[in-house]
CSV table of C-alpha atoms in Angstrom, one decimal:
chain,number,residue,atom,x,y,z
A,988,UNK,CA,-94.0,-30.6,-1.9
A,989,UNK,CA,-91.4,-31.5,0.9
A,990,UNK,CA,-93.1,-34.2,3.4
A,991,UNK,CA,-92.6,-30.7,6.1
A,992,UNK,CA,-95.3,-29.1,3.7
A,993,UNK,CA,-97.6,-31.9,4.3
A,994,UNK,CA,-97.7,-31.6,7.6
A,995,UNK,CA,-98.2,-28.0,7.9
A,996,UNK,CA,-102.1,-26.6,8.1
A,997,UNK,CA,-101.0,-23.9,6.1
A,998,UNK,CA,-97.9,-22.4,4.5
A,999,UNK,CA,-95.4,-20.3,7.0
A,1000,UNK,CA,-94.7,-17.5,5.2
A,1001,UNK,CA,-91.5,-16.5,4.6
A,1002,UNK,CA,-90.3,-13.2,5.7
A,1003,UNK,CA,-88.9,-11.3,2.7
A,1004,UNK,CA,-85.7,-9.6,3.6
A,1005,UNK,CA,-86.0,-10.8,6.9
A,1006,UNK,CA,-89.0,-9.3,6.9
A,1007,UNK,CA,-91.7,-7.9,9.7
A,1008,UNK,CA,-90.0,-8.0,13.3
A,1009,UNK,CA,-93.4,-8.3,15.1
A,1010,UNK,CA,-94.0,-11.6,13.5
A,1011,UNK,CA,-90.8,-12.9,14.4
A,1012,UNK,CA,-90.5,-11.8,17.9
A,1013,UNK,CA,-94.0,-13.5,18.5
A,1014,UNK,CA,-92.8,-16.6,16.3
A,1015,UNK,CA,-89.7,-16.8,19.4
A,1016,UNK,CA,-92.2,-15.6,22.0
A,1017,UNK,CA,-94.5,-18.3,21.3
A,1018,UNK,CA,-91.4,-21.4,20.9
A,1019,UNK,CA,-90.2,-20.2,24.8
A,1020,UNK,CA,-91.8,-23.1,26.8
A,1021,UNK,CA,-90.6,-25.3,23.9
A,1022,UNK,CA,-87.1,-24.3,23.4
A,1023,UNK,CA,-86.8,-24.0,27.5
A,1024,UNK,CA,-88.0,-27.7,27.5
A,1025,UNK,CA,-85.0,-29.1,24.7
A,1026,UNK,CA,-82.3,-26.8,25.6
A,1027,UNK,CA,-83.4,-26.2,29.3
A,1028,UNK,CA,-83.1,-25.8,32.0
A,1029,UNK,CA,-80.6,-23.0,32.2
A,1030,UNK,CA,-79.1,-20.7,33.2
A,1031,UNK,CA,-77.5,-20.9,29.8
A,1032,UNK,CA,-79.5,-22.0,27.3
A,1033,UNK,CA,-78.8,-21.6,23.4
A,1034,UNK,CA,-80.9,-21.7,20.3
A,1035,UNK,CA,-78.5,-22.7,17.9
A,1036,UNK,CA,-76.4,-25.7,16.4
A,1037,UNK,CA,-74.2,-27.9,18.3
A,1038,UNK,CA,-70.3,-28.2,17.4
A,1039,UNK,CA,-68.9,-31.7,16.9
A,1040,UNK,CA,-65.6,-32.1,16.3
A,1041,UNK,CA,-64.8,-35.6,15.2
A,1042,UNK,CA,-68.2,-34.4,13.0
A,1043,UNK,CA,-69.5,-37.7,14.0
A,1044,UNK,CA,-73.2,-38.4,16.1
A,1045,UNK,CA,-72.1,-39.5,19.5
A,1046,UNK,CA,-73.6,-43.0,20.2
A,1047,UNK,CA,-76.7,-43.6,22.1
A,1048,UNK,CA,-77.9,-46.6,23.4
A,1049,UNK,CA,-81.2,-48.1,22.8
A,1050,UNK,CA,-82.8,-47.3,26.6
A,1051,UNK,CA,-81.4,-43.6,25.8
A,1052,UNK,CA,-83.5,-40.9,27.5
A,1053,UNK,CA,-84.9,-37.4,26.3
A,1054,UNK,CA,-82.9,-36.3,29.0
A,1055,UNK,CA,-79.4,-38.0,27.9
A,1056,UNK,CA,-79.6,-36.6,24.2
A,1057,UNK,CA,-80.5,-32.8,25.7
A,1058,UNK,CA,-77.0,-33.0,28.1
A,1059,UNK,CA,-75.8,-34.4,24.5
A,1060,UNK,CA,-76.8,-31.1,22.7
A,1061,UNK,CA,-76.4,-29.1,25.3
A,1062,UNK,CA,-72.4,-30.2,25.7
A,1063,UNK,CA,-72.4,-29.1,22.4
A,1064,UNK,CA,-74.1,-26.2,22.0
A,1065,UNK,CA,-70.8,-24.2,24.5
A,1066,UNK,CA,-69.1,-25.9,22.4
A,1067,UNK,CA,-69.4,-24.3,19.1
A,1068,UNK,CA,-69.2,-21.1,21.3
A,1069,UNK,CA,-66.1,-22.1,22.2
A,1070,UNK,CA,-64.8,-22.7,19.0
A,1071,UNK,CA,-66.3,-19.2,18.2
A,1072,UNK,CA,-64.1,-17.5,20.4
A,1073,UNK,CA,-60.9,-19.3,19.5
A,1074,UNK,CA,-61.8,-18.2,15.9
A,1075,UNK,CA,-62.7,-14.4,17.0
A,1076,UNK,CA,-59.9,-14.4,19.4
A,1077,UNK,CA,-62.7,-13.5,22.3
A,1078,UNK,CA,-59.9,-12.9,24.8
A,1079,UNK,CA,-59.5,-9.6,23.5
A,1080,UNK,CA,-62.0,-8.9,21.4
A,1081,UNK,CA,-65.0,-9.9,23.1
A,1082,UNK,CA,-63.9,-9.0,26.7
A,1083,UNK,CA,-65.1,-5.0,26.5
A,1084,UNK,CA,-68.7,-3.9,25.6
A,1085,UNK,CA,-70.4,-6.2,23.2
A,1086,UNK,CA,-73.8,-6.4,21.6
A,1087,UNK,CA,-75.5,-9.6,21.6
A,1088,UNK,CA,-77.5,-9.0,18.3
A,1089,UNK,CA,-81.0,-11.8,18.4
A,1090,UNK,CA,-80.1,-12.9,21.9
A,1091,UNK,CA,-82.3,-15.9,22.6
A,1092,UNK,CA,-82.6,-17.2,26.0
A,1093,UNK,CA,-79.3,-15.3,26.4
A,1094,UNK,CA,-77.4,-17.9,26.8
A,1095,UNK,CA,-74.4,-16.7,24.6
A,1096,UNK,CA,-74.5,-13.7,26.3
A,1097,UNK,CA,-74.2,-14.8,29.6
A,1098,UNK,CA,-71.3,-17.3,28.4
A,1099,UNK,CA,-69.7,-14.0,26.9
A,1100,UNK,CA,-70.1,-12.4,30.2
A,1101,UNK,CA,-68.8,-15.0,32.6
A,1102,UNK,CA,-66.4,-16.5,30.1
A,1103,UNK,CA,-64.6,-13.7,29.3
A,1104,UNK,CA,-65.9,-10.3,31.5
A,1105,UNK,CA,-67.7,-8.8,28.6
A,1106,UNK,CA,-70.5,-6.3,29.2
A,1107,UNK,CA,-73.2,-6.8,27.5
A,1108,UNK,CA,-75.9,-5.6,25.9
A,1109,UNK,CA,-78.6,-8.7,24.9
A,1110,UNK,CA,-81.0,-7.7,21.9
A,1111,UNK,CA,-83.9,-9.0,21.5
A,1112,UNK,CA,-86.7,-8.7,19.3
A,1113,UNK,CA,-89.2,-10.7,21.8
A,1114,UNK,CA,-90.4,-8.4,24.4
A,1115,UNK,CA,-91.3,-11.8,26.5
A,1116,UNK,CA,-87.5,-13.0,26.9
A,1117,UNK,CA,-86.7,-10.0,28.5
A,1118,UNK,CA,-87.8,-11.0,32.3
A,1119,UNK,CA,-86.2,-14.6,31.3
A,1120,UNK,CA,-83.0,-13.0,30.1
A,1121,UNK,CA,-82.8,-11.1,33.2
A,1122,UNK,CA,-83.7,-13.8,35.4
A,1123,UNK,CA,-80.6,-16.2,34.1
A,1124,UNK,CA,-78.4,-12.9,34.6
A,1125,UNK,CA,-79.1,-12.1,38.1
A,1126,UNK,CA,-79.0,-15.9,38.7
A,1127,UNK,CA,-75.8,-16.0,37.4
A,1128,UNK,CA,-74.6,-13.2,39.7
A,1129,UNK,CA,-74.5,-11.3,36.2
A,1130,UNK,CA,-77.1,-8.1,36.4
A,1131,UNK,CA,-74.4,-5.9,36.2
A,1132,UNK,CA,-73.1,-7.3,33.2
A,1133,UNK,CA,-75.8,-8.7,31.1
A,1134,UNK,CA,-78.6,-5.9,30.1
A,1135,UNK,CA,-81.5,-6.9,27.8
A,1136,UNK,CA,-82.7,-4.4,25.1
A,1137,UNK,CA,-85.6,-4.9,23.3
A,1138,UNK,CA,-84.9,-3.8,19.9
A,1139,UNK,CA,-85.4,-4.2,15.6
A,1140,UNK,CA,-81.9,-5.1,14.9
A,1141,UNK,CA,-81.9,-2.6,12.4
A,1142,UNK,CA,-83.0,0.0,14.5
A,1143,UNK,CA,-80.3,-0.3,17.4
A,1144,UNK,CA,-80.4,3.0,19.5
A,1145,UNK,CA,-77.3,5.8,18.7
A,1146,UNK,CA,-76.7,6.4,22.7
A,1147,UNK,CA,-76.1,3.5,23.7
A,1148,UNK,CA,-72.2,3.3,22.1
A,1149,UNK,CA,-69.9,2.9,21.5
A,1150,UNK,CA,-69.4,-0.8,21.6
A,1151,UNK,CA,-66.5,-3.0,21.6
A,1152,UNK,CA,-67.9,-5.6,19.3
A,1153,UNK,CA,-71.3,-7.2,17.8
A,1154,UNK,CA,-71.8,-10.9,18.0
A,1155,UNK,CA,-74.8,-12.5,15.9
A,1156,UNK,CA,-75.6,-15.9,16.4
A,1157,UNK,CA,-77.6,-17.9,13.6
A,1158,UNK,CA,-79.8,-14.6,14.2
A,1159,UNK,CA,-78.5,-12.2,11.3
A,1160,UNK,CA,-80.4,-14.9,9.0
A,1161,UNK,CA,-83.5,-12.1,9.9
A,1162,UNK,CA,-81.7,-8.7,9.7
A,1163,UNK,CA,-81.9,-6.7,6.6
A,1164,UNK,CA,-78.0,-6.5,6.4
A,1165,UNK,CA,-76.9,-3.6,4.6
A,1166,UNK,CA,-79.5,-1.9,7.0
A,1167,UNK,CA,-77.6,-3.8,9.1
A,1168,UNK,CA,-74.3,-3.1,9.1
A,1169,UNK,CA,-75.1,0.3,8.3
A,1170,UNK,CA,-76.6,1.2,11.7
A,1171,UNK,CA,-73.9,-1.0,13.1
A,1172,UNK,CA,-71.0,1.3,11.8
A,1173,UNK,CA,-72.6,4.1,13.8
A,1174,UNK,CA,-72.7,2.4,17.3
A,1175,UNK,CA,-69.0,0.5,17.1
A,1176,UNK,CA,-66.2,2.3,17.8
A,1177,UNK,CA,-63.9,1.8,14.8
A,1178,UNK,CA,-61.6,-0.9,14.7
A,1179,UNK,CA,-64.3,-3.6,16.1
A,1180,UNK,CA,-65.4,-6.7,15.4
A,1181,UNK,CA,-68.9,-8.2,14.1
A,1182,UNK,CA,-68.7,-11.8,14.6
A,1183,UNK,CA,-71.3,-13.7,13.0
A,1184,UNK,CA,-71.9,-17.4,13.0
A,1185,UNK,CA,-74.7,-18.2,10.0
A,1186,UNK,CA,-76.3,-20.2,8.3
A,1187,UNK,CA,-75.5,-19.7,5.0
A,1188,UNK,CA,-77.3,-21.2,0.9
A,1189,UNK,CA,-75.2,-22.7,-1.6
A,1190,UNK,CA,-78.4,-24.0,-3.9
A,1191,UNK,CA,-81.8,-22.7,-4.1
A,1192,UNK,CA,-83.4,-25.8,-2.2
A,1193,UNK,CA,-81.2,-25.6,0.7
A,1194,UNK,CA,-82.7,-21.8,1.1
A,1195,UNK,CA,-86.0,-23.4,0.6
A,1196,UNK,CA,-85.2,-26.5,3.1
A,1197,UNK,CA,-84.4,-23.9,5.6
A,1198,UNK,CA,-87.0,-21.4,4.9
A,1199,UNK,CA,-90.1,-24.0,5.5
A,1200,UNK,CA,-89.4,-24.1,9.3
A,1201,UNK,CA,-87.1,-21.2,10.3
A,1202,UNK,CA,-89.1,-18.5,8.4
A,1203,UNK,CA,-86.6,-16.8,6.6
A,1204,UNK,CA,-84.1,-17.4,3.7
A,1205,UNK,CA,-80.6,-17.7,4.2
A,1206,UNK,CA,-78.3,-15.6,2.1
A,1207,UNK,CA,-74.5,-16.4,0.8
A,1208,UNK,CA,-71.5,-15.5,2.2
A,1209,UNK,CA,-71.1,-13.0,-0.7
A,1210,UNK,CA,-74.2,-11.2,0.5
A,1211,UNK,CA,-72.9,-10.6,3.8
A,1212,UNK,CA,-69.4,-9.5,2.7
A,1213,UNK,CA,-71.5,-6.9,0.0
A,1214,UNK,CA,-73.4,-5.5,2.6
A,1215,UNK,CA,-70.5,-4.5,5.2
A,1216,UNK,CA,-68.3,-3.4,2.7
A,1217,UNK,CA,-70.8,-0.9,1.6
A,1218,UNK,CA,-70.8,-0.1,5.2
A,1219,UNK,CA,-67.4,0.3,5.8
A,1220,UNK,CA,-66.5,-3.3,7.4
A,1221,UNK,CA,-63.8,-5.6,5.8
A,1222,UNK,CA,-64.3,-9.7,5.7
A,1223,UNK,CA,-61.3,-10.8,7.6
A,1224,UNK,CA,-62.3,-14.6,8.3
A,1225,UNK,CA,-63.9,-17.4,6.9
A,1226,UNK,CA,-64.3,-20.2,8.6
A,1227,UNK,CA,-66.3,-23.2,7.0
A,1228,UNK,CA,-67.8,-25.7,10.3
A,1229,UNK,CA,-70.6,-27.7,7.9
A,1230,UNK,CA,-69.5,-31.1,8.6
A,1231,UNK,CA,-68.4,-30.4,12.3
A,1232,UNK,CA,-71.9,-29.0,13.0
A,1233,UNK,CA,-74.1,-31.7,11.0
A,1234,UNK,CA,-74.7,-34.4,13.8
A,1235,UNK,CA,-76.6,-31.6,15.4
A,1236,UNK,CA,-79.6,-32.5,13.2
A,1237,UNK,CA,-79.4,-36.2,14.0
A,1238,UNK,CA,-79.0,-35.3,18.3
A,1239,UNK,CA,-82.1,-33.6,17.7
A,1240,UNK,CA,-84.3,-35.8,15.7
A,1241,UNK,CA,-83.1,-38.4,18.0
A,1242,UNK,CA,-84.6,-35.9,21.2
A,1243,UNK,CA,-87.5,-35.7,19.2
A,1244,UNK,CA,-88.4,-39.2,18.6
A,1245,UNK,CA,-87.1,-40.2,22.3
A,1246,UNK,CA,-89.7,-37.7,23.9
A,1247,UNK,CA,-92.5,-38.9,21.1
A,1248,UNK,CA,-91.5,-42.4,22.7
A,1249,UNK,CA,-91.5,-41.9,25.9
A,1250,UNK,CA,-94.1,-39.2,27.0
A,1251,UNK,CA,-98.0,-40.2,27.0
A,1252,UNK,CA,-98.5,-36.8,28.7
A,1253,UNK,CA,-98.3,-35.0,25.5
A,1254,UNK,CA,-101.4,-33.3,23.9
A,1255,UNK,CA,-102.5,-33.6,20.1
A,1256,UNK,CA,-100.8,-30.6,19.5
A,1257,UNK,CA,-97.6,-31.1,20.9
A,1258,UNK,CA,-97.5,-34.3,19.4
A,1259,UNK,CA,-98.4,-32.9,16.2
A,1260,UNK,CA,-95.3,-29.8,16.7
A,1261,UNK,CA,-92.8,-32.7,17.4
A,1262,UNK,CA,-93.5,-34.6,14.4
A,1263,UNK,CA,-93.5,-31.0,12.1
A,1264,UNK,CA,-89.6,-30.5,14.2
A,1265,UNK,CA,-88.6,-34.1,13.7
A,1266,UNK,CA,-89.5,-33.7,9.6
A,1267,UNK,CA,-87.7,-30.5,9.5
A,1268,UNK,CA,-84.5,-31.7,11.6
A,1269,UNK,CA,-84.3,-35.1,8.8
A,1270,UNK,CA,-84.8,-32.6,6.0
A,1271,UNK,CA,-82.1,-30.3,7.6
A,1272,UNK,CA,-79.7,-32.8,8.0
A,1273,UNK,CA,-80.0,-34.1,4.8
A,1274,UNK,CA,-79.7,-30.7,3.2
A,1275,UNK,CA,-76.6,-29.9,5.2
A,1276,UNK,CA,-74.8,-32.7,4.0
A,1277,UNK,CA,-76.0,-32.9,0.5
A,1278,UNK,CA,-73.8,-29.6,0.0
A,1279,UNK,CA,-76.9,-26.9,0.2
A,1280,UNK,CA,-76.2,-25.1,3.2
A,1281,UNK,CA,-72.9,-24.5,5.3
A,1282,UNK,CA,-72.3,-23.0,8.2
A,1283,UNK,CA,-69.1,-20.4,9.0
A,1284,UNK,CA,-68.1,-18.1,11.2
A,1285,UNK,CA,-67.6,-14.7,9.8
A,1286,UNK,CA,-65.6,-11.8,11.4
A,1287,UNK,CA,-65.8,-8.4,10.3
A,1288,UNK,CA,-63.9,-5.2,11.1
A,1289,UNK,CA,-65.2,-1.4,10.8
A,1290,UNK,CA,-62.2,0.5,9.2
């Protein structure tokens, strides 16, 4: 039993095959006030791992604040999305009519939208993001280019095509991907892009690392490449970003323990939350560069 299990009142269980939607929107639903508060305050905020190029953990001195590390992580955060579009080439592939497949906060999407003029559509599985979503959009000057859609991934409406491109960020970890991909091929036009950027299990107890506080089991690379061909999409890149992307988990321990530090205004439970996320980030980290997960950017195209 990992010490993340002994801190847990009971087990989370994992969703099998990414399992039932309802509990995963209200799993997101309920983490809003809490992700708002580490990756806030917006408009853009992401869910997701940070991209570090010299893969090192930028310094911090001792009198660091909570506040410090989240500009840290936040810095970032745009920039693994702008490594993502260098590897997707999101000049011209993500400039039309996009799908923004497990949306978040929306933060990708609006980056996607201001960055590079895309229109898109932002899915979402928690019906309480929507008004958020939409909020950052129309403070952005964005309504008429970021929508929200509340929507099982797997169950994306036929009228709404066809699209330009899908983009999936450390969300497809929860689709059913063949069911996926399939319903995919029927709203892209052919010829576009899914760009994924994944989590993705090289050993059994990085899955199992993973699954304790995410609530879902990462697949291989393999999987994902099955599951589109059988829908009609080709692999075309393959880009490995595990070392680049591993200080994230020592920025947000590090957020962790500095707010544990520093705020007597916290209640039992919070208190108790952050020490279940600070166990999980060390356990992370250590996973990710132990070899048993790796992260990559996958792009597919529909034939």
């Amino acid at each position: 039993m990992s010490n993340l299990d002994e801190m847990s009142s009971s087990p989370q269980t994992v969703l099998e095959f990414q399992g039932d939607v309802r509990i995963v929107g209200q799993y997101y639903d309920d983490k809003t006030a809490r992700l708002v508060r580490k990756y806030g305050p917006g408009p853009r905020i992401h869910y997701h791992v940070g991209y570090y190029p010299s893969s090192e953990t930028p310094p911090h001195a001792d009198d660091v604040t909570p506040d410090d590390i989240r500009r840290s992580i936040r810095l970032h955060q745009e920039g693994l999305l702008r490594y993502a579009a260098k590897i997707w080439g999101a000049e011209h592939r993500l400039s039309g009519r996009i799908l923004d497949v497990g949306c978040g906060l929306g933060g990708g999407s609006l980056f996607w939208a201001q960055e590079y003029g895309a229109d898109v559509t932002a899915v979402t599985n928690a019906p309480d993001h929507t008004p958020i979503v939409d909020g950052f959009a129309q403070e952005c000057g964005l309504g008429g280019k970021v929508r929200t859609l509340v929507s099982d991934a797997m169950q994306l409406p036929l009228d709404g095509g066809p699209y330009d491109a899908a983009v999936a960020v450390e969300s497809s970890g929860y689709f059913d991907r063949p069911v996926w991909f399939e319903r995919l091929a029927q709203v892209l036009r052919p010829g576009a892009s899914v760009c994924v950027e994944e989590v993705f299990t090289t050993r059994p107890h990085g899955a199992d690392v993973w699954a304790e506080y995410f609530y879902t089991k990462p697949a291989t690379v393999l999987d994902y490449a099955e599951a589109a061909k059988s829908a009609g999409f080709e692999l075309v890149d393959d880009v490995d970003a595990t070392s680049e992307t591993s200080p994230f988990w020592d920025e947000s321990a590090a957020w962790t323990k500095a707010v544990l530090d520093s705020d007597s205004s916290l209640s039992a439970v919070d208190r108790r939350q952050l020490r279940i996320s600070l166990l999980a980030n060390q356990a992370l980290g250590a996973e990710w560069r132990a070899g048993g997960l790796r992260l990559g950017f996958l792009r597919f195209e529909l034939k």
